[in-house]
Coordinates of N, CA and C in Angstrom, one line a residue:
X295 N -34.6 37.5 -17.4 CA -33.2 38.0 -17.0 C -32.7 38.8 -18.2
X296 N -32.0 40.4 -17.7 CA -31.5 41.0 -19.0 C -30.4 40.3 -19.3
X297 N -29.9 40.6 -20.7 CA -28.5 39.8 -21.3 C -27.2 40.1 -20.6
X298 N -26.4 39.5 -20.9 CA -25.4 39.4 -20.1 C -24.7 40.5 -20.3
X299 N -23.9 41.5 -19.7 CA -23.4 42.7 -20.6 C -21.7 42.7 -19.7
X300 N -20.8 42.1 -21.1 CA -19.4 42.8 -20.6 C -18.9 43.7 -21.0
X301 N -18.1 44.5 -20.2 CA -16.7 45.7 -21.1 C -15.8 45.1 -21.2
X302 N -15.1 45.0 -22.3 CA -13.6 44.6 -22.7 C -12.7 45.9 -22.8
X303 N -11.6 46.2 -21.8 CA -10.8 47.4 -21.8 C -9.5 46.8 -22.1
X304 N -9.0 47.1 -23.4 CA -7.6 47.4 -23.2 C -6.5 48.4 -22.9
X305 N -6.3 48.2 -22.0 CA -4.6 49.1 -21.6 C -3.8 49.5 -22.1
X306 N -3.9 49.5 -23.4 CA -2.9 50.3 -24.9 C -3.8 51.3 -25.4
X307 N -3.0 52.3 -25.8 CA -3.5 52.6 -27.3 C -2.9 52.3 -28.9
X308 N -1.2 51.9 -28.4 CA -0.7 51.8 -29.8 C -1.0 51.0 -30.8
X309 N -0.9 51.3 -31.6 CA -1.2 50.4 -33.1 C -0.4 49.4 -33.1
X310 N -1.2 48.2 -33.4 CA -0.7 46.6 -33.2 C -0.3 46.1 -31.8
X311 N -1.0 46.6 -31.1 CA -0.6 46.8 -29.7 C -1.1 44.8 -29.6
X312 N 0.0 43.8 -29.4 CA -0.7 42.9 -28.7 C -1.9 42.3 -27.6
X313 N -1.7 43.5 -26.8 CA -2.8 43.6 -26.0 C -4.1 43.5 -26.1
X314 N -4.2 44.5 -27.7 CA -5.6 45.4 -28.3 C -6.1 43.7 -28.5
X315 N -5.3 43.1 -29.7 CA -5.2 41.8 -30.3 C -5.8 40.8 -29.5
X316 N -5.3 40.8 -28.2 CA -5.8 39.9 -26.7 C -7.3 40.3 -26.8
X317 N -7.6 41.4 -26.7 CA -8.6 42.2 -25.6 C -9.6 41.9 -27.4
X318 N -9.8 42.0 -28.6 CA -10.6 41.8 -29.5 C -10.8 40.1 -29.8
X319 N -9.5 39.3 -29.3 CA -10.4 38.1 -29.5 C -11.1 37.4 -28.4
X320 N -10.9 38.2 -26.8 CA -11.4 37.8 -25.9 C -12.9 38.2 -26.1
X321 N -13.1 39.1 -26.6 CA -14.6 40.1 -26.6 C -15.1 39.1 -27.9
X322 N -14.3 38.7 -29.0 CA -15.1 37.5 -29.9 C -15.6 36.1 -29.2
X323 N -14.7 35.6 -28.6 CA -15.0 34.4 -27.7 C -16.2 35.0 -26.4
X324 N -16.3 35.9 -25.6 CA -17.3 36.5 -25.1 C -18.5 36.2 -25.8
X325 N -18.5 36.5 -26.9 CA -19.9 36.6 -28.1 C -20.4 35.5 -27.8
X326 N -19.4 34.5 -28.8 CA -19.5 33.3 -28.7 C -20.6 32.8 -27.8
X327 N -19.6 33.1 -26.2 CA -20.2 32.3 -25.4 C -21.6 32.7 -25.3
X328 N -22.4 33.9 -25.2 CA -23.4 34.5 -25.5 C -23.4 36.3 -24.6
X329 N -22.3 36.7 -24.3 CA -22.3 37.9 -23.9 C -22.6 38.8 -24.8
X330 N -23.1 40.2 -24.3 CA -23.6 41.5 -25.1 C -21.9 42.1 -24.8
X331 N -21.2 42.3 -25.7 CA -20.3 42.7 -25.3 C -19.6 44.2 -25.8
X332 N -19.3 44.7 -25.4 CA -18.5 46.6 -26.0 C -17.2 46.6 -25.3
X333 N -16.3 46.7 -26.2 CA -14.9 47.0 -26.3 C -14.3 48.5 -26.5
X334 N -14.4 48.8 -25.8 CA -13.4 50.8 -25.9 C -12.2 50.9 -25.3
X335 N -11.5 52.3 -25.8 CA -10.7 52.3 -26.2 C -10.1 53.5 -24.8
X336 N -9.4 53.6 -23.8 CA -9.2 54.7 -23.4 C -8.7 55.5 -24.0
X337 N -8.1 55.6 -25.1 CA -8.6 57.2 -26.0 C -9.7 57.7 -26.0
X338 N -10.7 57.0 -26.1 CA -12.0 57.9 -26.0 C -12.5 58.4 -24.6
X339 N -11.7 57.8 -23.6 CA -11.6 58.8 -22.1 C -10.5 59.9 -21.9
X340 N -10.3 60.1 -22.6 CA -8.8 61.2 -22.0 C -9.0 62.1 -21.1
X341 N -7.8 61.6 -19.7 CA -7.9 61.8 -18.7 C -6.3 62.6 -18.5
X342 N -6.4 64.0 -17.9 CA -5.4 64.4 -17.2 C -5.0 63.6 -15.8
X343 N -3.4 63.7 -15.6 CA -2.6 63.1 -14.7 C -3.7 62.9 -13.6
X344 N -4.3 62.2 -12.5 CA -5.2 62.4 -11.2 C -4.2 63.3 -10.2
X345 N -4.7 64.5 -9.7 CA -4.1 65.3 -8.9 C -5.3 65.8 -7.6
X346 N -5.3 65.5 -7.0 CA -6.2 65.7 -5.8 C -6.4 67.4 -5.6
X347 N -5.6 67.8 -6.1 CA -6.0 69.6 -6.1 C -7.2 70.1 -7.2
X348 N -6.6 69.4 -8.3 CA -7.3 69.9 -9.5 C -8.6 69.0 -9.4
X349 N -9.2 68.1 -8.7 CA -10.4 67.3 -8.4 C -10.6 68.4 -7.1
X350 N -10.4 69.0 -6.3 CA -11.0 69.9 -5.4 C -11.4 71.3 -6.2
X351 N -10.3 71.7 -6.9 CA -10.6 72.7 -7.6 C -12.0 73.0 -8.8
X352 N -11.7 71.5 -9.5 CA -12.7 71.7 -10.4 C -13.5 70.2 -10.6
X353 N -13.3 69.4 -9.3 CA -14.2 68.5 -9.4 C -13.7 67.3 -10.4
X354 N -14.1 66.1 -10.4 CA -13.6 65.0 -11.8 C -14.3 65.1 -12.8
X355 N -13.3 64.8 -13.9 CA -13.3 65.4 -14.8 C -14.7 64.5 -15.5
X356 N -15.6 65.3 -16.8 CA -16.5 64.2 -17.2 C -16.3 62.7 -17.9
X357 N -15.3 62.9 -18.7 CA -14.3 61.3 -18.9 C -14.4 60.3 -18.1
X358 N -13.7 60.9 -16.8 CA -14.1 59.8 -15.8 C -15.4 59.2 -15.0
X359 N -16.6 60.3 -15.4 CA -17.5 60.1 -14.6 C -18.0 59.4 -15.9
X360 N -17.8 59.6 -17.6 CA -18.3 58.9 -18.4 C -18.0 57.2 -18.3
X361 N -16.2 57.4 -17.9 CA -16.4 55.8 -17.9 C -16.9 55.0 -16.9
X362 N -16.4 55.7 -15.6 CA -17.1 55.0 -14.4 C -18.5 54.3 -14.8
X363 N -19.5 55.5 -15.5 CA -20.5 54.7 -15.8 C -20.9 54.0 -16.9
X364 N -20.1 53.8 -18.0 CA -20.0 52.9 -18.5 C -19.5 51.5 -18.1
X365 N -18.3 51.6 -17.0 CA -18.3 50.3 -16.2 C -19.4 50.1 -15.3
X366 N -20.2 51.2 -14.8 CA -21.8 50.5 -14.2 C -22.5 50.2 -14.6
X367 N -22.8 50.1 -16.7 CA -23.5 49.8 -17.3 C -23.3 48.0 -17.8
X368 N -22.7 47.6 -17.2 CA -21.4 46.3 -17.5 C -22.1 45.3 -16.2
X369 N -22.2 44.3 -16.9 CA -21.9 43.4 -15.7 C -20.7 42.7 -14.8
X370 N -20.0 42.9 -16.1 CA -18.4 42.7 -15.8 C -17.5 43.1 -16.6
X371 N -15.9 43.0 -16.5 CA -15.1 44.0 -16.7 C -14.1 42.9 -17.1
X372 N -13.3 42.9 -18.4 CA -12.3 42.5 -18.3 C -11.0 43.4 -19.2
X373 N -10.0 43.7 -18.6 CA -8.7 44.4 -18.7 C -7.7 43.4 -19.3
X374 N -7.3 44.4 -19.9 CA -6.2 43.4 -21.0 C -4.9 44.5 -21.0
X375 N -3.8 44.1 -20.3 CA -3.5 45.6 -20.5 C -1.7 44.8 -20.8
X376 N -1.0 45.9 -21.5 CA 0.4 45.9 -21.7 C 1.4 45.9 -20.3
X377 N 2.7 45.3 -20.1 CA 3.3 45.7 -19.1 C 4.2 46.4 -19.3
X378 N 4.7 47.8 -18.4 CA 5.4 48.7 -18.9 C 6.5 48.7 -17.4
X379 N 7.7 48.1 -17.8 CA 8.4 48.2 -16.4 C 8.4 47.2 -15.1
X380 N 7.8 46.3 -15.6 CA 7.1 45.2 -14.3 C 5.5 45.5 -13.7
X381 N 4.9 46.6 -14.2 CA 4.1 46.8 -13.5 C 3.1 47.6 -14.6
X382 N 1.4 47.9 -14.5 CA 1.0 48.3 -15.5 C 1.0 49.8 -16.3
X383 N 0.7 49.8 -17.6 CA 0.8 51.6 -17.8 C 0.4 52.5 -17.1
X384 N 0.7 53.5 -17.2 CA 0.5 54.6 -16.7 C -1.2 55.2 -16.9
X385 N -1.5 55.1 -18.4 CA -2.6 55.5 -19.1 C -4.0 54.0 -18.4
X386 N -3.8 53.2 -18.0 CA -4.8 52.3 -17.3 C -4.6 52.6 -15.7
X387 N -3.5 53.2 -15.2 CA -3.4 53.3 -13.8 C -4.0 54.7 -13.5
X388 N -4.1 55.7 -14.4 CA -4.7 56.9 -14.1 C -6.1 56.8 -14.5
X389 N -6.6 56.3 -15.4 CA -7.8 55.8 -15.4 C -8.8 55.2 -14.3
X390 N -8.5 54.3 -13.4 CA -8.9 53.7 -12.7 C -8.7 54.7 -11.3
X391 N -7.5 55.1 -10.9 CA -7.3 56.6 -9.9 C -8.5 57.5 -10.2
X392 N -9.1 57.6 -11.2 CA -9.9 58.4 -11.2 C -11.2 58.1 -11.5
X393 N -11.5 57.0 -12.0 CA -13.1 56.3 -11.6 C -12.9 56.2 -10.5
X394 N -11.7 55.8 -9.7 CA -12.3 55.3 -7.9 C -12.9 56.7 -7.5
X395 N -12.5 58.1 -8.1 CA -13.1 58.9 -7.3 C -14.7 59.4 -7.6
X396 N -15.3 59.1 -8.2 CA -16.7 59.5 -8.8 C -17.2 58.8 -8.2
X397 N -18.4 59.9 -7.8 CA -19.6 59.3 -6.5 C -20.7 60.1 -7.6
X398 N -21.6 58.9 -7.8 CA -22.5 59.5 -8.4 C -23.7 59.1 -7.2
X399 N -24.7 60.3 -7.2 CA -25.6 60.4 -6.1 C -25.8 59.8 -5.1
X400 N -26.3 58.7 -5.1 CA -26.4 58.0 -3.1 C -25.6 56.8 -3.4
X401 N -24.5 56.9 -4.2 CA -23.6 55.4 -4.5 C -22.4 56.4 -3.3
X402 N -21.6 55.2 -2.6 CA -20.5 55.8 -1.8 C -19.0 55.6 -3.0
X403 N -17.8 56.6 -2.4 CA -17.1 56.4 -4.0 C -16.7 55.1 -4.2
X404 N -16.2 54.9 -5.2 CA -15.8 53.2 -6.1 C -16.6 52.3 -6.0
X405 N -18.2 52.4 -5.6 CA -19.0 51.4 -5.2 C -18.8 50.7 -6.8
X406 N -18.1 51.7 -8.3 CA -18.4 51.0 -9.1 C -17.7 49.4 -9.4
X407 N -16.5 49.8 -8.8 CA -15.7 48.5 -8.6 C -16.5 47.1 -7.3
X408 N -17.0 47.4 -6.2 CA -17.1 46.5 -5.8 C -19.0 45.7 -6.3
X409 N -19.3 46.2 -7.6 CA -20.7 45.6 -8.2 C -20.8 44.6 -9.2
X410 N -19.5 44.5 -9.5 CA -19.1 43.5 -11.0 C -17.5 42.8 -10.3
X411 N -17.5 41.9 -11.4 CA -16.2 41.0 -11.0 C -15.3 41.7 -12.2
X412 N -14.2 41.4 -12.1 CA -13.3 42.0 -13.0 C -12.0 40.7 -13.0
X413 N -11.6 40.5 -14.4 CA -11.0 39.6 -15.0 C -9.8 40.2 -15.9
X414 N -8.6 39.9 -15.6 CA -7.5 40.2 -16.2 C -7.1 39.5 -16.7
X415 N -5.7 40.0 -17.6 CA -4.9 39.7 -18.7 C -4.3 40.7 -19.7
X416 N -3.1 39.7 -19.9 CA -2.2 40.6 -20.6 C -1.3 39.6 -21.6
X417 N -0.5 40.7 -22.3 CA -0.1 40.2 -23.3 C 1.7 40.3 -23.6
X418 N 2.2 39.6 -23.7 CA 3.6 40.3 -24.0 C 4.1 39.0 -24.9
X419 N 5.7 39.9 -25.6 CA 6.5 39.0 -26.5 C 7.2 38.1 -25.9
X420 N 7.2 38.8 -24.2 CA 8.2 38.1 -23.3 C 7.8 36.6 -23.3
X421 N 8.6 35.8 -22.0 CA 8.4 34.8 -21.3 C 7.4 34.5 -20.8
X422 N 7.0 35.4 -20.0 CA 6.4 35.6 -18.6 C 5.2 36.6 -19.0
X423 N 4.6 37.1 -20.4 CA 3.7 37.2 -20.5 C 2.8 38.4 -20.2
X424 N 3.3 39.1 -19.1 CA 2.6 40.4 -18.5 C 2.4 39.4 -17.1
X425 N 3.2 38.7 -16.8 CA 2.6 38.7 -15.5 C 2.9 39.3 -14.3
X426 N 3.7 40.1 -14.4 CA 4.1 41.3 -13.2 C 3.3 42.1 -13.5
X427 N 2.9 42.3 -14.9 CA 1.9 43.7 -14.7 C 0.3 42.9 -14.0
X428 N 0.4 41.8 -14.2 CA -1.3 41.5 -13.5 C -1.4 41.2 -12.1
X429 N 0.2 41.3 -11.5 CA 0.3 40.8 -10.2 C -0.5 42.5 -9.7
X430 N 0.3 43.4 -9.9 CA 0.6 44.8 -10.0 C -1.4 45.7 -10.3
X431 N -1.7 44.8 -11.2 CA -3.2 45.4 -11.3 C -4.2 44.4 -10.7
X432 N -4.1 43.5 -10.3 CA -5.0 42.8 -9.2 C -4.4 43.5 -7.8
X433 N -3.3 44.2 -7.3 CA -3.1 44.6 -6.3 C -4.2 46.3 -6.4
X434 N -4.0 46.7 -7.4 CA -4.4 48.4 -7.5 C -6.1 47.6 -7.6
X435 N -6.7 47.1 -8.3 CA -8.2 46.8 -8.6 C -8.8 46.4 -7.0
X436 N -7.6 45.4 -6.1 CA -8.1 45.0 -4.7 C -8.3 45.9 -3.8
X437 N -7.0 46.9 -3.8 CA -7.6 48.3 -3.2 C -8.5 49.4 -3.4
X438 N -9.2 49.0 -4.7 CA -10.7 49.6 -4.9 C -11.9 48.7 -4.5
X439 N -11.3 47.9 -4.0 CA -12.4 46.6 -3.4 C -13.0 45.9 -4.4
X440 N -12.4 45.5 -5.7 CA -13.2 44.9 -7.0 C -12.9 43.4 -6.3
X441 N -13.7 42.9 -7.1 CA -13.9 41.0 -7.2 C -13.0 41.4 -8.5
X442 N -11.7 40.5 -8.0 CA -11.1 40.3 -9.0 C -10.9 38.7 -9.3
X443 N -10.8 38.0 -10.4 CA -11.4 36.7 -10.7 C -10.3 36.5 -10.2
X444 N -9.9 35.3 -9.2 CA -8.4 34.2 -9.4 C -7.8 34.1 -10.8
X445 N -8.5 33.6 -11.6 CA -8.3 33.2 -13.2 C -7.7 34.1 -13.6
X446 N -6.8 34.2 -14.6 CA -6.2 35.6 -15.3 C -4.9 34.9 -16.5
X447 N -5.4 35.4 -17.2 CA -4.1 35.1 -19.0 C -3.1 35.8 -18.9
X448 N -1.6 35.2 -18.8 CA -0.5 35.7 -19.5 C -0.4 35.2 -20.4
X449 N -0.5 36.0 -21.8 CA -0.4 35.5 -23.1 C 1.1 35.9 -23.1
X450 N 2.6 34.2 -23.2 CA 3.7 34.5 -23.4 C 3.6 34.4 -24.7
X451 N 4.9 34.9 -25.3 CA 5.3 35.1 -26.6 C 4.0 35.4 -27.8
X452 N 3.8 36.1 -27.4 CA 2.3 36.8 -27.8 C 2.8 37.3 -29.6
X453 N 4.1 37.9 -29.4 CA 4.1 37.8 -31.0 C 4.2 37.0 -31.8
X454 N 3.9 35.8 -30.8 CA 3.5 34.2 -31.9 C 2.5 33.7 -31.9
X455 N 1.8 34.8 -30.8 CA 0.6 33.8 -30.9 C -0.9 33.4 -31.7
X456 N -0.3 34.8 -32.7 CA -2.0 35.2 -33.6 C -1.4 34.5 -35.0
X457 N -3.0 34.2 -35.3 CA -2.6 33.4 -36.9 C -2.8 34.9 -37.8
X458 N -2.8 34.6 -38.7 CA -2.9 35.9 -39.8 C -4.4 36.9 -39.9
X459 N -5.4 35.8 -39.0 CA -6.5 37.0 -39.0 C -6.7 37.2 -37.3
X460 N -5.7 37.1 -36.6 CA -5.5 37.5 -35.4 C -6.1 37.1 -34.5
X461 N -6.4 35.7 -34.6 CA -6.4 34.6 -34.0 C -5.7 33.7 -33.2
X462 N -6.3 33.6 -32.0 CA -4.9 32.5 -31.4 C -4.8 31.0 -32.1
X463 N -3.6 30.9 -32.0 CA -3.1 29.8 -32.7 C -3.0 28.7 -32.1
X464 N -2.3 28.3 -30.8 CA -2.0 27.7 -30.2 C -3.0 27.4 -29.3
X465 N -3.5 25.9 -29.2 CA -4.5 25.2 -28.5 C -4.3 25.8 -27.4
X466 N -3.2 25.7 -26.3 CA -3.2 26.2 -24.9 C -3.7 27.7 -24.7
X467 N -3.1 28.2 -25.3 CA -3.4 29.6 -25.2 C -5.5 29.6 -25.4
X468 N -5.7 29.1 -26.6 CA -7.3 28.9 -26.9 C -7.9 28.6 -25.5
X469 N -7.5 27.5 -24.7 CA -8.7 27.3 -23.6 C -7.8 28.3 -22.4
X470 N -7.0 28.7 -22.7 CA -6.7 28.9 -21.0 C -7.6 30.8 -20.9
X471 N -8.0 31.4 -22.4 CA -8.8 32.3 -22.7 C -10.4 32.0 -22.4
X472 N -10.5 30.6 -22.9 CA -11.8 30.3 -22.7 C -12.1 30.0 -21.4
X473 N -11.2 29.1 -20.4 CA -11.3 29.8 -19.3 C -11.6 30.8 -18.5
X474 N -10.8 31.6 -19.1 CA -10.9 33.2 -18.2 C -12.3 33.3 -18.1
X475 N -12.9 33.5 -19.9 CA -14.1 33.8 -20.2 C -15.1 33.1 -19.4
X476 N -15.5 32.0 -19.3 CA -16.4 31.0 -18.7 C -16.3 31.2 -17.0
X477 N -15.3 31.8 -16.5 CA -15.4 32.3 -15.3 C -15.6 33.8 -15.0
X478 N -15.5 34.7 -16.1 CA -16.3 35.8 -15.9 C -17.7 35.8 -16.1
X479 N -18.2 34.9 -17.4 CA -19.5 34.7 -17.3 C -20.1 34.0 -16.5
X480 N -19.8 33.1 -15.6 CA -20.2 32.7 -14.8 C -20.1 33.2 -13.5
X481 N -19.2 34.4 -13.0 CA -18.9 35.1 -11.6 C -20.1 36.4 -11.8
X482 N -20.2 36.8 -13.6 CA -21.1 38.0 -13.7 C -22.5 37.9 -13.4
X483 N -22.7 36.8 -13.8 CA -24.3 36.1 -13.6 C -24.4 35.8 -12.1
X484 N -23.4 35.3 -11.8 CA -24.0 35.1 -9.8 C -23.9 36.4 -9.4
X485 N -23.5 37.6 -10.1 CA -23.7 38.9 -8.8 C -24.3 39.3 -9.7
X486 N -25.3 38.8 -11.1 CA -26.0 39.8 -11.5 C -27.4 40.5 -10.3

Protein backbone atom coordinates (compact mmCIF):
# COMPACT_ATOMS: atom_id res chain seq x y z
CA UNK A 1 0.00 0.00 0.00
CA UNK A 2 1.36 3.62 -1.09
CA UNK A 3 1.93 6.08 2.02
CA UNK A 4 -0.60 7.84 3.29
CA UNK A 5 -0.68 11.37 1.53
CA UNK A 6 -2.44 14.49 3.24
CA UNK A 7 -2.84 18.36 2.10
CA UNK A 8 -2.96 20.71 4.95
CA UNK A 9 -4.69 24.06 3.48
CA UNK A 10 -4.86 27.03 5.39
CA UNK A 11 -7.38 29.79 4.68
CA UNK A 12 -5.13 32.79 5.58
CA UNK A 13 -2.39 34.35 4.18
CA UNK A 14 -1.57 36.89 6.96
CA UNK A 15 1.43 36.89 8.96
CA UNK A 16 0.80 35.23 12.44
CA UNK A 17 -2.34 34.29 11.12
CA UNK A 18 -3.60 31.78 13.97
CA UNK A 19 -5.05 29.68 11.57
CA UNK A 20 -1.51 29.21 9.64
CA UNK A 21 -0.38 28.22 13.53
CA UNK A 22 -3.50 25.52 13.61
CA UNK A 23 -2.90 24.29 10.12
CA UNK A 24 1.43 23.69 10.91
CA UNK A 25 0.80 21.90 14.05
CA UNK A 26 -1.88 19.81 12.62
CA UNK A 27 0.44 18.74 9.59
CA UNK A 28 3.24 18.04 12.58
CA UNK A 29 0.84 15.77 14.50
CA UNK A 30 -0.13 14.26 10.93
CA UNK A 31 3.66 13.24 10.72
CA UNK A 32 3.65 12.04 13.86
CA UNK A 33 0.88 9.78 13.28
CA UNK A 34 2.68 8.55 10.04
CA UNK A 35 1.24 10.67 7.21
CA UNK A 36 3.25 12.02 4.06
CA UNK A 37 2.17 15.28 4.47
CA UNK A 38 2.43 19.01 2.30
CA UNK A 39 1.10 22.11 3.57
CA UNK A 40 0.49 25.21 0.93
CA UNK A 41 -0.24 28.19 0.92
CA UNK A 42 -3.05 29.80 -1.36
CA UNK A 43 -0.71 32.40 -2.32
CA UNK A 44 0.90 30.12 -4.39
CA UNK A 45 -2.61 29.70 -6.27
CA UNK A 46 -3.67 33.10 -7.03
CA UNK A 47 -6.93 33.10 -8.28
CA UNK A 48 -9.06 35.94 -9.86
CA UNK A 49 -12.75 36.59 -8.40
CA UNK A 50 -14.71 33.14 -10.13
CA UNK A 51 -16.93 34.74 -12.90
CA UNK A 52 -18.66 32.32 -15.19
CA UNK A 53 -18.05 34.69 -18.20
CA UNK A 54 -14.41 34.91 -17.92
CA UNK A 55 -14.23 30.74 -17.47
CA UNK A 56 -16.35 30.69 -20.85
CA UNK A 57 -14.19 33.20 -22.33
CA UNK A 58 -11.00 31.96 -21.44
CA UNK A 59 -11.59 28.74 -19.71
CA UNK A 60 -10.10 28.09 -15.77
CA UNK A 61 -7.50 29.54 -14.97
CA UNK A 62 -4.13 27.18 -14.50
CA UNK A 63 -3.99 27.86 -10.65
CA UNK A 64 -6.96 26.21 -10.28
CA UNK A 65 -6.53 23.32 -12.38
CA UNK A 66 -2.95 23.31 -10.45
CA UNK A 67 -4.61 22.93 -7.21
CA UNK A 68 -7.44 20.82 -8.04
CA UNK A 69 -4.72 18.46 -8.78
CA UNK A 70 -2.77 18.81 -6.11
CA UNK A 71 -5.86 18.03 -4.04
CA UNK A 72 -6.10 14.72 -6.38
CA UNK A 73 -2.61 14.02 -5.49
CA UNK A 74 -3.85 13.85 -1.59
CA UNK A 75 -5.60 11.29 -0.02
CA UNK A 76 -7.16 13.70 2.18
CA UNK A 77 -7.69 17.31 2.77
CA UNK A 78 -7.70 19.20 5.76
CA UNK A 79 -8.73 23.13 5.86
CA UNK A 80 -7.91 25.32 8.59
CA UNK A 81 -9.31 28.45 7.81
CA UNK A 82 -9.97 32.07 9.61
CA UNK A 83 -13.62 33.36 10.17
CA UNK A 84 -14.36 36.48 8.48
CA UNK A 85 -17.97 37.75 9.41
CA UNK A 86 -19.58 34.50 10.62
CA UNK A 87 -18.77 32.76 7.70
CA UNK A 88 -15.44 31.71 5.79
CA UNK A 89 -12.88 34.14 3.70
CA UNK A 90 -13.35 35.13 0.66
CA UNK A 91 -9.74 33.93 -0.58
CA UNK A 92 -10.79 29.97 0.56
CA UNK A 93 -14.34 30.46 -0.92
CA UNK A 94 -13.07 31.42 -4.37
CA UNK A 95 -10.67 28.82 -4.37
CA UNK A 96 -12.78 25.99 -3.96
CA UNK A 97 -15.67 27.92 -6.68
CA UNK A 98 -13.14 27.25 -8.84
CA UNK A 99 -11.56 23.76 -8.32
CA UNK A 100 -15.32 22.65 -8.37
CA UNK A 101 -15.08 23.78 -11.94
CA UNK A 102 -12.03 21.77 -13.50
CA UNK A 103 -12.83 18.68 -15.35
CA UNK A 104 -9.87 17.16 -16.19
CA UNK A 105 -10.33 14.47 -19.04
CA UNK A 106 -12.97 11.60 -18.41
CA UNK A 107 -13.29 12.82 -14.55
CA UNK A 108 -17.04 14.55 -14.40
CA UNK A 109 -16.53 18.24 -12.66
CA UNK A 110 -15.66 18.23 -8.75
CA UNK A 111 -15.16 14.49 -8.93
CA UNK A 112 -12.06 15.98 -7.03
CA UNK A 113 -13.99 16.60 -3.89
CA UNK A 114 -16.12 13.56 -3.83
CA UNK A 115 -12.52 11.01 -3.80
CA UNK A 116 -11.04 12.07 -0.42
CA UNK A 117 -12.55 12.98 2.87
CA UNK A 118 -12.04 16.39 4.01
CA UNK A 119 -11.59 17.60 7.67
CA UNK A 120 -11.96 21.01 9.04
CA UNK A 121 -10.97 23.63 11.46
CA UNK A 122 -10.42 26.78 12.59
CA UNK A 123 -9.01 29.06 14.71
CA UNK A 124 -10.05 32.25 16.48
CA UNK A 125 -9.25 34.62 19.68
CA UNK A 126 -13.01 34.45 20.07
CA UNK A 127 -15.21 32.18 22.24
CA UNK A 128 -16.63 30.23 19.78
CA UNK A 129 -13.59 29.49 17.90
CA UNK A 130 -14.49 29.76 14.04
CA UNK A 131 -17.31 27.88 14.52
CA UNK A 132 -19.70 29.71 12.25
CA UNK A 133 -17.08 29.73 9.72
CA UNK A 134 -17.04 25.69 9.85
CA UNK A 135 -20.67 25.48 10.00
CA UNK A 136 -20.57 27.82 6.64
CA UNK A 137 -17.66 25.57 4.95
CA UNK A 138 -19.03 22.14 5.68
CA UNK A 139 -22.17 23.63 4.01
CA UNK A 140 -20.06 25.06 0.71
CA UNK A 141 -17.63 21.56 0.70
CA UNK A 142 -21.32 19.44 0.99
CA UNK A 143 -22.43 21.08 -2.03
CA UNK A 144 -19.42 19.93 -3.94
CA UNK A 145 -20.31 16.44 -2.65
CA UNK A 146 -17.03 16.09 -0.37
CA UNK A 147 -16.95 13.58 2.61
CA UNK A 148 -16.74 15.96 4.99
CA UNK A 149 -15.53 14.32 8.52
CA UNK A 150 -18.30 14.94 11.48
CA UNK A 151 -15.13 15.71 13.56
CA UNK A 152 -13.89 19.29 13.26
CA UNK A 153 -11.68 21.81 15.78
CA UNK A 154 -12.73 25.17 16.98
CA UNK A 155 -9.64 26.28 18.40
CA UNK A 156 -11.36 29.07 21.18
CA UNK A 157 -9.12 31.68 22.46
CA UNK A 158 -6.50 30.62 20.11
CA UNK A 159 -4.33 33.59 21.10
CA UNK A 160 -3.77 31.50 24.18
CA UNK A 161 -3.34 28.68 22.90
CA UNK A 162 0.34 28.21 21.53
CA UNK A 163 3.35 27.86 23.83
CA UNK A 164 6.32 29.92 22.58
CA UNK A 165 7.36 27.49 19.85
CA UNK A 166 3.79 27.30 18.63
CA UNK A 167 2.64 24.64 20.23
CA UNK A 168 -0.62 23.86 21.74
CA UNK A 169 -0.56 24.19 25.22
CA UNK A 170 -3.64 23.13 26.67
CA UNK A 171 -4.25 19.30 27.03
CA UNK A 172 -7.94 19.74 25.59
CA UNK A 173 -7.13 21.47 22.73
CA UNK A 174 -4.00 18.54 22.24
CA UNK A 175 -6.52 15.60 21.85
CA UNK A 176 -9.43 17.12 20.54
CA UNK A 177 -6.57 17.92 17.32
CA UNK A 178 -5.51 14.44 17.71
CA UNK A 179 -8.78 13.52 17.25
CA UNK A 180 -9.55 15.27 14.09
CA UNK A 181 -6.29 13.70 12.93
CA UNK A 182 -6.93 9.92 13.78
CA UNK A 183 -10.20 10.35 12.02
CA UNK A 184 -8.82 11.75 8.87
CA UNK A 185 -6.31 9.03 8.87
CA UNK A 186 -8.50 6.65 9.41
CA UNK A 187 -11.54 7.97 6.89
CA UNK A 188 -8.38 8.40 4.14
CA UNK A 189 -7.26 4.90 4.35
CA UNK A 190 -10.82 3.33 4.08
CA UNK A 191 -11.46 5.32 0.70
CA UNK A 192 -7.92 4.82 -0.17
Amino acid sequence: MSALKILVIPGSLRSGSLNVKLATAAAQELVRAGAEVTRISLGDFPLTIYDGDLQTRSGVPKHAVDLKRMIGAHHGVLIVSPEYNSSLPPLLKNAIDWVSRVQDGHETRGQVFRERPFAIAAASAGRLGGARCLQALRLVLTACHATVLPNQLALAFADQAYDDMDRLKHPADVEALDALVRQLIDVSQRMM
